[in-house]
Amino acid sequence: MSILSPVRDILFVCLCGLIYRIFRNRRKRLLPLPPGLLRWPILGNALSMPLTYAHIYYKRLGKRLGSKFIYMEAVGQPFLIINDYRVAQDLLEERSAFYSSRPQFQMTTEVIGLKRFFLLMPYGDGWRNHRRVFRQYFDPKSLPRDQEKQLDFVRKSLLPNLFAAPKESREHVANCVGGLILSMTYGLPVKTRHDQLVRFAEKTFNNLAAATAPGKYLVNIIPQLRFLPEWFPGAGFKRVARGILQDLDKLREEPYQATLDAMDEGAIQNCLVSENVEKLRNAPDFDNRIAEVKEVARAIFAAGFESTTGNIMTFILAMLKNHDVQRQAQSEIDSVLGPERLPTFSDIRDLPYFSAVIKEVLRWNPIAPIGVPHLTTDEDVYDGYYIPKDCIVMSNIHAMLHDEKIFPDPEKFDPGRFIKNRDMANDDLLNPIDVVFGFGRRVCPGSHLAISMLEITAASILCLFDILPALDTQGKPIDVVPEFTPASITSHPLPFECTFSPRKGKDVESLLSEYMNVKYV
């Protein structure tokens, strides 16, 4: 038998495989793209892609096209917008192997230079290393430890400030949430009011969140604009990027160094940074490993601050606009707690209506209405349509949670939709908690912390206060029309006026007496 025979057979099999692959790929590309608008030469749909309220635009466009998902292109970059929960499950969950990367938006990765930012990293070993650092410390099994700190901040920072200055709720919520995140991450003491590091971090990450939004800067749609010099008309985004990067560098280094100093003095609380420094102290690759820790620590504030603050402010706005809901939730809380104590985490399971309120808060104004974009790492076919490789995939969470077929009258704030009867949750209805934190391998790893903080904050506020309209100069209630931020990865209420009044029958001052004069947490 000739020695060339098996070689020939192997070559023949390889050739057949190559021909099949070419034919298969050609056949894929002959399939139609998903429904979308007419594309112009070169620009594609760049001029049709909204810079504000994209989630509302794409929901309406999907209805107009009669499609659950939409295809767009901007200067050759393909986009897929998913308006349907089941489609998101099919693609981002069931086919997560090639729907789990992140697009490198020009403003954040190229212009600002955030190529190692945990939330925005492409899928791969670097991202897995960062996620491991996060999960090892903030494992769901460690939630009781973190809940103890959450309770501490709500009682020592938020509630006394709402009692003392009831018209400054946004500032109090931000200081409480930001302080909690900095404490859990860096173990540093935080002022219960007007903490300067919290304020600086808030400003920096608000600017970053705006820059991350796909529609905020045109350079995210037309990448070639990144080559413009900073002085060129229309290149002001480069000055913005330079300022954000300087602030981000400061936030990466200064709190970390403060934690090291506190560890040397023996005055540090247990936290993510201190635990990792101790664990890695003798590691041969200490510098590389601790660089990952510093990046993760910085990213935690970006991920947690605006989303948690936004959820709490959405809750406050919803209660302000829905007094019947507020009263019913308060009545349920009173029936479990009585008049003489504050809520704890163990009470939440006995509050079915209150739990429905939390779900409705998440549904009514989902904190990430257009999701954090995914990126395909291979081409795909779904429902007879061709989806290209390197396609940016956006989950329109707003559209999913405002689907009239699932949630009738979706603009109405109605916790009753999640209740079958007085004591049972409606488990047949799509749970917003399963949607708002994303899909697949890129689901938010801190969702358990976010839900926990929202629940204990909302229960504590309802226990002690009535959320009421502020009064104008003539003593008349100011009517608030709910409005939300137009262009960002996150959606939170625009500034609104309200006040917090101690509830009748509640000795609020006595219940808060041990927390009233605390300066640091």
Coordinates of C-alpha atoms in Angstrom, one line a residue:
M1 CA 0.0 0.0 0.0
S2 CA 1.4 3.4 -1.0
I3 CA 2.3 5.7 1.9
L4 CA 0.7 8.5 -0.1
S5 CA -2.7 6.9 0.2
P6 CA -3.5 8.0 3.8
V7 CA -2.0 11.4 3.2
R8 CA -4.2 11.8 0.1
D9 CA -7.2 10.7 2.1
I10 CA -6.5 13.3 4.8
L11 CA -6.0 16.0 2.2
F12 CA -9.3 15.0 0.6
V13 CA -11.1 15.2 3.9
C14 CA -9.6 18.6 4.6
L15 CA -10.5 19.9 1.2
C16 CA -14.1 18.7 1.6
G17 CA -14.2 20.4 5.0
L18 CA -12.9 23.7 3.5
I19 CA -15.4 23.5 0.6
Y20 CA -18.2 22.9 3.1
R21 CA -17.1 25.8 5.3
I22 CA -16.9 28.1 2.3
F23 CA -20.4 27.0 1.1
R24 CA -21.9 27.3 4.6
N25 CA -20.5 30.8 5.1
R26 CA -21.6 31.8 1.7
R27 CA -25.1 30.4 2.3
K28 CA -25.2 32.3 5.6
R29 CA -24.4 35.5 4.0
L30 CA -27.0 34.9 1.3
L31 CA -29.6 35.0 4.1
P32 CA -31.4 38.3 4.7
L33 CA -30.3 40.6 7.5
P34 CA -32.8 41.3 10.3
P35 CA -35.5 43.9 9.6
G36 CA -34.3 47.5 9.7
L37 CA -34.4 50.9 8.1
L38 CA -33.1 51.6 4.6
R39 CA -29.3 52.2 4.8
W40 CA -27.5 55.0 3.0
P41 CA -24.2 54.4 1.2
I42 CA -21.2 54.6 3.5
L43 CA -23.2 56.2 6.4
G44 CA -25.7 53.4 6.7
N45 CA -28.1 54.3 9.4
A46 CA -25.7 56.6 11.3
L47 CA -28.0 59.6 10.9
S48 CA -31.1 57.7 12.1
M49 CA -29.5 56.3 15.3
P50 CA -30.8 58.4 18.2
L51 CA -28.5 60.3 20.6
T52 CA -31.2 60.4 23.3
Y53 CA -33.9 58.1 24.7
A54 CA -32.7 55.3 22.4
H55 CA -34.7 52.7 24.3
I56 CA -38.0 54.5 23.4
Y57 CA -37.0 55.0 19.8
Y58 CA -36.1 51.4 19.2
K59 CA -39.2 50.1 20.9
R60 CA -41.4 52.2 18.6
L61 CA -39.3 51.3 15.6
G62 CA -39.7 47.6 16.4
K63 CA -43.4 48.0 16.5
R64 CA -43.4 49.9 13.2
L65 CA -41.3 47.2 11.5
G66 CA -43.3 44.4 13.2
S67 CA -40.1 42.8 14.4
K68 CA -38.8 41.7 17.8
F69 CA -35.3 42.6 16.8
I70 CA -33.8 45.4 14.6
Y71 CA -30.7 45.6 12.4
M72 CA -28.9 48.9 11.9
E73 CA -25.5 49.9 10.5
A74 CA -23.4 53.0 11.2
V75 CA -20.4 53.5 8.8
G76 CA -20.1 49.7 8.3
Q77 CA -20.5 48.8 12.0
P78 CA -23.5 46.4 12.4
F79 CA -25.9 46.8 15.4
L80 CA -28.6 44.4 16.5
I81 CA -31.2 45.8 18.9
I82 CA -33.3 43.2 20.8
N83 CA -36.7 44.3 22.0
D84 CA -38.0 40.9 23.2
Y85 CA -37.1 38.9 26.3
R86 CA -37.3 35.5 24.6
V87 CA -35.0 36.6 21.8
A88 CA -32.5 37.9 24.4
Q89 CA -32.6 34.5 26.1
D90 CA -32.1 32.6 22.9
L91 CA -29.1 34.7 21.8
L92 CA -27.4 36.0 24.9
E93 CA -28.1 33.1 27.2
E94 CA -28.3 30.0 25.0
R95 CA -25.6 31.1 22.6
S96 CA -23.5 33.0 25.1
A97 CA -20.3 31.4 23.7
F98 CA -20.2 33.9 21.0
Y99 CA -22.4 36.7 22.3
S100 CA -20.4 37.5 25.5
S101 CA -17.8 40.0 24.4
R102 CA -18.0 43.8 24.7
P103 CA -17.7 46.4 21.9
Q104 CA -14.8 48.8 22.3
F105 CA -16.6 52.1 22.0
Q106 CA -14.3 54.7 20.7
M107 CA -14.9 57.3 23.4
T108 CA -14.1 55.0 26.3
T109 CA -11.5 52.6 25.0
E110 CA -9.7 54.6 22.4
V111 CA -10.1 58.3 23.3
I112 CA -10.2 58.0 27.1
G113 CA -8.0 54.8 27.0
L114 CA -10.0 52.5 29.3
K115 CA -9.0 49.2 27.7
R116 CA -8.7 47.4 31.1
F117 CA -11.9 48.7 32.6
F118 CA -13.7 45.6 34.0
L119 CA -17.2 46.4 32.9
L120 CA -16.2 47.1 29.3
M121 CA -13.4 44.5 28.7
P122 CA -13.8 42.1 25.8
Y123 CA -14.5 38.5 26.7
G124 CA -11.3 36.6 27.5
D125 CA -8.8 35.8 30.2
G126 CA -8.3 39.4 31.3
W127 CA -12.1 39.8 31.9
R128 CA -12.2 36.4 33.7
N129 CA -9.4 37.4 36.0
H130 CA -11.2 40.6 37.0
R131 CA -14.5 38.9 37.5
R132 CA -12.7 36.3 39.7
V133 CA -11.3 39.1 41.9
F134 CA -14.8 40.5 42.3
R135 CA -16.6 37.2 43.0
Q136 CA -14.1 35.9 45.5
Y137 CA -14.8 38.8 47.8
F138 CA -18.4 39.6 46.9
D139 CA -19.6 36.0 46.6
P140 CA -23.4 35.7 47.2
K141 CA -22.5 33.5 50.2
S142 CA -20.9 36.5 51.8
L143 CA -24.1 38.6 51.5
P144 CA -24.8 38.6 55.3
R145 CA -21.5 40.3 55.9
D146 CA -22.2 42.9 53.3
Q147 CA -25.8 43.4 54.5
E148 CA -24.5 44.3 57.9
K149 CA -22.6 47.1 56.4
Q150 CA -25.6 48.1 54.2
L151 CA -27.7 48.4 57.3
D152 CA -25.0 50.4 59.1
F153 CA -24.9 53.0 56.3
V154 CA -28.7 53.3 55.9
R155 CA -29.2 53.8 59.6
K156 CA -26.2 56.0 60.3
S157 CA -26.0 58.0 57.1
L158 CA -29.2 58.1 55.2
L159 CA -32.1 58.1 57.7
P160 CA -30.7 60.7 60.1
N161 CA -30.0 63.0 57.2
L162 CA -33.5 62.6 55.8
F163 CA -34.8 63.5 59.2
A164 CA -32.6 66.6 59.6
A165 CA -32.7 67.9 56.0
P166 CA -35.8 66.3 54.4
K167 CA -35.6 68.2 51.1
E168 CA -32.1 67.1 50.1
S169 CA -32.9 63.4 49.4
R170 CA -30.7 63.0 46.3
E171 CA -27.6 64.2 48.1
H172 CA -28.3 62.0 51.1
V173 CA -28.9 58.9 48.9
A174 CA -25.7 59.6 46.9
N175 CA -23.6 60.0 50.0
C176 CA -25.0 56.9 51.6
V177 CA -24.6 54.7 48.5
G178 CA -21.2 56.1 47.5
G179 CA -19.9 55.8 51.1
L180 CA -21.1 52.2 51.3
I181 CA -19.3 51.3 48.1
L182 CA -16.0 53.0 49.1
S183 CA -16.2 51.4 52.6
M184 CA -16.7 47.8 51.2
T185 CA -14.0 48.3 48.6
Y186 CA -11.3 50.3 50.4
G187 CA -12.3 50.0 54.1
L188 CA -11.9 53.7 54.6
P189 CA -14.1 55.8 57.1
V190 CA -16.7 57.8 55.3
K191 CA -18.4 61.0 56.5
T192 CA -22.1 60.6 57.0
R193 CA -22.7 63.8 55.1
H194 CA -20.8 65.7 52.4
D195 CA -17.9 63.2 52.1
Q196 CA -15.4 64.8 49.6
L197 CA -14.1 61.5 48.1
V198 CA -17.7 60.4 47.5
R199 CA -18.5 63.7 45.8
F200 CA -15.4 63.5 43.6
A201 CA -16.1 59.9 42.7
E202 CA -19.7 60.7 41.9
K203 CA -18.7 63.5 39.5
T204 CA -16.1 61.4 37.8
F205 CA -18.3 58.4 37.2
N206 CA -21.3 60.4 36.2
N207 CA -19.1 61.9 33.5
L208 CA -17.8 58.4 32.5
A209 CA -21.4 57.0 32.4
A210 CA -22.3 59.8 30.0
A211 CA -19.3 59.1 27.8
T212 CA -20.0 55.4 27.8
A213 CA -23.5 55.8 26.4
P214 CA -23.4 54.7 22.7
G215 CA -25.3 57.8 21.5
K216 CA -23.7 60.5 23.6
Y217 CA -20.7 61.3 21.4
L218 CA -20.7 61.0 17.6
V219 CA -17.2 59.4 17.7
N220 CA -18.9 56.2 19.0
I221 CA -20.9 56.0 15.8
I222 CA -18.2 57.4 13.4
P223 CA -14.9 56.1 14.8
Q224 CA -12.8 58.0 12.3
L225 CA -13.5 61.2 14.3
R226 CA -11.0 60.0 17.0
F227 CA -8.2 61.1 14.6
L228 CA -9.2 64.7 14.8
P229 CA -6.8 67.0 16.8
E230 CA -8.2 68.4 20.0
W231 CA -8.3 71.9 18.7
F232 CA -10.4 71.0 15.7
P233 CA -14.1 72.2 15.7
G234 CA -16.3 69.3 16.9
A235 CA -13.4 67.6 18.7
G236 CA -14.3 68.9 22.1
F237 CA -14.9 65.2 23.2
K238 CA -11.1 64.9 23.4
R239 CA -10.9 67.5 26.1
V240 CA -13.7 65.8 27.9
A241 CA -11.8 62.5 27.6
R242 CA -8.6 63.9 28.9
G243 CA -10.3 65.3 32.0
I244 CA -12.1 62.0 32.7
L245 CA -8.9 60.0 32.4
Q246 CA -7.1 62.3 34.9
D247 CA -9.9 61.9 37.4
L248 CA -10.1 58.1 36.9
D249 CA -6.3 57.8 37.4
K250 CA -6.6 59.7 40.7
L251 CA -9.5 57.4 41.8
R252 CA -7.5 54.3 41.0
E253 CA -4.4 55.4 43.0
E254 CA -5.3 57.6 45.9
P255 CA -8.0 55.5 47.7
Y256 CA -5.7 52.4 47.2
Q257 CA -2.8 54.2 48.8
A258 CA -5.0 55.4 51.7
T259 CA -6.0 51.8 52.3
L260 CA -2.3 50.7 52.4
D261 CA -1.6 53.6 54.9
A262 CA -4.5 52.5 57.1
M263 CA -3.3 48.9 57.0
D264 CA 0.2 50.0 58.1
E265 CA -1.4 51.8 61.0
G266 CA -3.7 48.9 61.9
A267 CA -6.8 51.0 61.4
I268 CA -8.5 49.4 58.4
Q269 CA -11.8 47.7 58.1
N270 CA -12.0 44.4 56.2
C271 CA -12.5 45.2 52.5
L272 CA -11.8 44.0 49.0
V273 CA -8.5 45.8 48.7
S274 CA -7.1 44.9 52.2
E275 CA -8.0 41.2 51.8
N276 CA -6.3 41.0 48.4
V277 CA -3.2 42.8 49.5
E278 CA -2.8 40.4 52.4
K279 CA -3.5 37.4 50.2
L280 CA -1.1 38.5 47.4
R281 CA 1.7 40.0 49.6
N282 CA 4.2 37.2 48.8
A283 CA 3.0 36.4 45.3
P284 CA 5.8 36.4 42.7
D285 CA 3.5 38.3 40.3
F286 CA 2.3 40.8 43.0
D287 CA 2.5 43.9 40.8
N288 CA 0.4 42.4 38.0
R289 CA -2.2 40.8 40.4
I290 CA -2.6 44.0 42.5
A291 CA -3.0 46.0 39.3
E292 CA -6.1 43.9 38.6
V293 CA -7.4 44.5 42.1
K294 CA -7.0 48.3 41.7
E295 CA -8.9 48.2 38.4
V296 CA -11.7 46.1 39.8
A297 CA -11.9 48.3 42.9
R298 CA -12.3 51.4 40.7
A299 CA -14.8 49.7 38.5
I300 CA -17.0 48.7 41.4
F301 CA -17.9 52.3 42.2
A302 CA -18.7 52.9 38.5
A303 CA -20.9 49.9 38.4
G304 CA -22.6 50.3 41.7
F305 CA -23.0 54.0 42.4
E306 CA -25.1 55.4 39.6
S307 CA -27.3 52.2 39.3
T308 CA -28.0 51.9 43.0
T309 CA -28.6 55.6 43.5
G310 CA -30.8 55.6 40.4
N311 CA -32.9 52.7 41.7
I312 CA -33.5 54.3 45.1
M313 CA -34.4 57.7 43.5
T314 CA -36.8 55.9 41.2
F315 CA -38.4 54.3 44.2
I316 CA -38.8 57.7 45.9
L317 CA -40.3 59.2 42.8
A318 CA -42.7 56.3 42.4
M319 CA -43.9 56.7 46.0
L320 CA -44.2 60.4 45.6
K321 CA -46.5 59.9 42.6
N322 CA -48.5 56.9 44.0
H323 CA -49.7 57.7 47.5
D324 CA -52.1 54.7 47.6
V325 CA -49.2 52.3 46.9
Q326 CA -47.1 54.1 49.5
R327 CA -49.8 53.7 52.1
Q328 CA -50.4 50.0 51.4
A329 CA -46.7 49.2 51.6
Q330 CA -46.4 51.2 54.9
S331 CA -49.4 49.3 56.3
E332 CA -47.9 46.0 55.5
I333 CA -44.5 47.0 57.1
D334 CA -46.3 48.2 60.2
S335 CA -48.2 44.9 60.5
V336 CA -44.8 43.0 60.6
L337 CA -42.6 45.5 62.6
G338 CA -45.0 47.2 64.9
P339 CA -44.2 50.8 66.0
E340 CA -41.0 50.3 68.0
R341 CA -38.3 49.0 65.7
L342 CA -36.6 49.4 62.3
P343 CA -36.7 46.8 59.6
T344 CA -34.0 44.2 59.1
F345 CA -33.3 41.9 56.2
S346 CA -35.1 39.0 57.8
D347 CA -38.3 41.0 57.6
I348 CA -38.3 41.3 53.8
R349 CA -39.5 37.7 53.2
D350 CA -42.7 38.6 55.2
L351 CA -43.6 41.6 53.0
P352 CA -45.1 40.3 49.8
Y353 CA -46.7 43.6 48.7
F354 CA -43.5 45.5 49.5
S355 CA -41.5 43.0 47.4
A356 CA -43.9 43.6 44.6
V357 CA -43.2 47.3 44.9
I358 CA -39.5 46.6 44.5
K359 CA -40.2 44.6 41.3
E360 CA -42.4 47.4 39.9
V361 CA -39.7 50.0 40.6
L362 CA -37.2 47.9 38.6
R363 CA -39.8 47.4 35.8
W364 CA -41.2 50.9 35.6
N365 CA -37.8 52.6 35.0
P366 CA -35.2 49.9 34.4
I367 CA -31.8 51.3 35.4
A368 CA -30.1 50.2 32.2
P369 CA -32.8 50.7 29.7
I370 CA -30.8 49.7 26.6
G371 CA -28.5 47.3 28.5
V372 CA -24.7 47.2 28.4
P373 CA -23.9 46.3 24.8
H374 CA -22.6 42.8 23.8
L375 CA -20.5 41.9 20.8
T376 CA -20.7 38.8 18.6
T377 CA -17.4 36.9 18.1
D378 CA -18.7 34.8 15.3
E379 CA -21.4 35.1 12.6
D380 CA -24.8 33.5 13.4
V381 CA -28.2 32.7 12.0
Y382 CA -31.4 33.3 14.0
D383 CA -34.9 32.9 12.9
G384 CA -33.8 32.8 9.3
Y385 CA -31.8 36.0 9.5
Y386 CA -28.0 36.5 9.2
I387 CA -26.2 38.1 12.1
P388 CA -22.6 39.2 11.3
K389 CA -19.5 38.8 13.4
D390 CA -18.5 41.9 15.4
C391 CA -22.1 43.0 15.6
I392 CA -22.9 45.2 18.6
V393 CA -25.9 43.7 20.3
M394 CA -28.1 45.9 22.6
S395 CA -30.8 44.5 24.8
N396 CA -33.7 46.9 25.0
I397 CA -34.6 46.1 28.6
H398 CA -37.1 49.0 28.6
A399 CA -39.0 47.4 25.7
M400 CA -39.0 44.0 27.4
L401 CA -40.4 45.4 30.6
H402 CA -42.9 47.7 28.9
D403 CA -44.2 45.0 26.6
E404 CA -48.0 45.5 26.6
K405 CA -48.6 41.8 26.0
I406 CA -46.8 40.9 29.3
F407 CA -47.4 44.1 31.3
P408 CA -50.8 45.7 30.4
D409 CA -50.7 49.5 30.8
P410 CA -46.9 49.5 31.2
E411 CA -46.5 53.2 32.0
K412 CA -48.7 52.8 35.1
F413 CA -46.9 52.1 38.3
D414 CA -48.9 49.0 39.6
P415 CA -47.2 46.6 42.1
G416 CA -50.5 44.6 42.1
R417 CA -49.5 43.0 38.8
F418 CA -46.9 41.0 40.7
I419 CA -49.5 39.7 43.3
K420 CA -51.9 36.8 42.8
N421 CA -53.6 37.4 46.1
R422 CA -52.8 39.1 49.4
D423 CA -50.1 36.6 50.3
M424 CA -48.7 35.1 47.1
A425 CA -46.4 36.5 44.4
N426 CA -47.4 36.1 40.8
D427 CA -44.6 33.8 39.7
D428 CA -46.2 33.4 36.3
L429 CA -45.2 36.9 35.4
L430 CA -41.8 37.8 34.1
N431 CA -39.7 38.9 37.1
P432 CA -37.9 42.2 36.3
I433 CA -34.9 41.0 38.5
D434 CA -34.3 38.4 35.8
V435 CA -34.0 41.1 33.1
V436 CA -32.6 44.3 34.5
F437 CA -29.1 43.0 35.4
G438 CA -28.3 41.7 31.9
F439 CA -28.0 38.3 30.2
G440 CA -25.6 35.4 29.8
R441 CA -22.0 35.5 31.0
R442 CA -22.1 39.3 31.3
V443 CA -24.9 39.5 33.8
C444 CA -24.1 41.9 36.6
P445 CA -22.1 40.0 39.2
G446 CA -23.2 42.4 42.0
S447 CA -27.0 42.1 41.4
H448 CA -27.5 40.5 44.8
L449 CA -25.9 43.5 46.5
A450 CA -28.0 46.0 44.4
I451 CA -31.3 44.3 45.3
S452 CA -30.4 44.0 48.9
M453 CA -29.5 47.7 49.2
L454 CA -32.7 48.8 47.4
E455 CA -34.8 46.6 49.7
I456 CA -33.4 47.7 53.0
T457 CA -33.3 51.4 52.0
A458 CA -36.9 51.4 50.7
A459 CA -38.3 49.5 53.7
S460 CA -36.5 51.8 56.2
I461 CA -37.8 54.9 54.5
L462 CA -41.3 53.7 54.4
C463 CA -41.1 52.6 58.0
L464 CA -40.3 56.1 59.2
F465 CA -41.4 58.7 56.6
D466 CA -44.2 59.8 54.4
I467 CA -42.8 60.9 51.0
L468 CA -44.7 64.1 50.2
P469 CA -44.7 66.9 47.5
A470 CA -42.6 69.9 48.4
L471 CA -44.5 73.2 48.7
D472 CA -44.0 76.3 46.5
T473 CA -43.7 79.8 47.9
Q474 CA -47.5 80.0 48.2
G475 CA -47.7 76.8 50.2
K476 CA -49.2 74.7 47.4
P477 CA -47.9 71.2 46.6
I478 CA -45.5 71.1 43.6
D479 CA -46.7 68.7 41.0
V480 CA -43.8 66.5 39.8
V481 CA -43.9 65.1 36.2
P482 CA -41.6 62.0 36.1
E483 CA -38.7 62.6 33.7
F484 CA -35.6 60.6 33.2
T485 CA -32.0 61.1 32.0
P486 CA -31.9 61.2 28.1
A487 CA -28.5 59.8 27.2
S488 CA -26.6 57.4 29.4
I489 CA -26.1 53.7 30.0
T490 CA -28.2 54.2 33.1
S491 CA -31.6 55.9 33.5
H492 CA -32.4 57.8 36.7
P493 CA -34.9 60.5 37.5
L494 CA -34.1 64.1 36.6
P495 CA -33.9 66.3 39.7
F496 CA -37.3 66.6 41.4
E497 CA -38.6 68.2 44.6
C498 CA -40.1 66.3 47.5
T499 CA -39.9 66.1 51.3
F500 CA -39.8 63.5 54.0
S501 CA -42.2 63.9 56.9
P502 CA -42.0 61.7 60.0
R503 CA -45.0 59.4 60.1
K504 CA -47.8 59.9 62.6
G505 CA -47.6 57.3 65.3
K506 CA -43.9 56.8 64.8
D507 CA -41.4 58.2 67.3
V508 CA -38.8 58.7 64.6
E509 CA -36.4 60.7 66.8
S510 CA -36.4 57.9 69.4
L511 CA -35.9 55.2 66.8
L512 CA -32.9 57.1 65.3
S513 CA -31.5 58.4 68.6
E514 CA -28.4 56.1 68.6
Y515 CA -27.5 57.1 65.0
M516 CA -28.2 60.8 65.0
N517 CA -24.8 62.2 65.9
V518 CA -22.6 59.8 64.1
K519 CA -20.0 61.6 62.0
Y520 CA -18.3 58.7 60.2
V521 CA -19.3 55.2 59.2

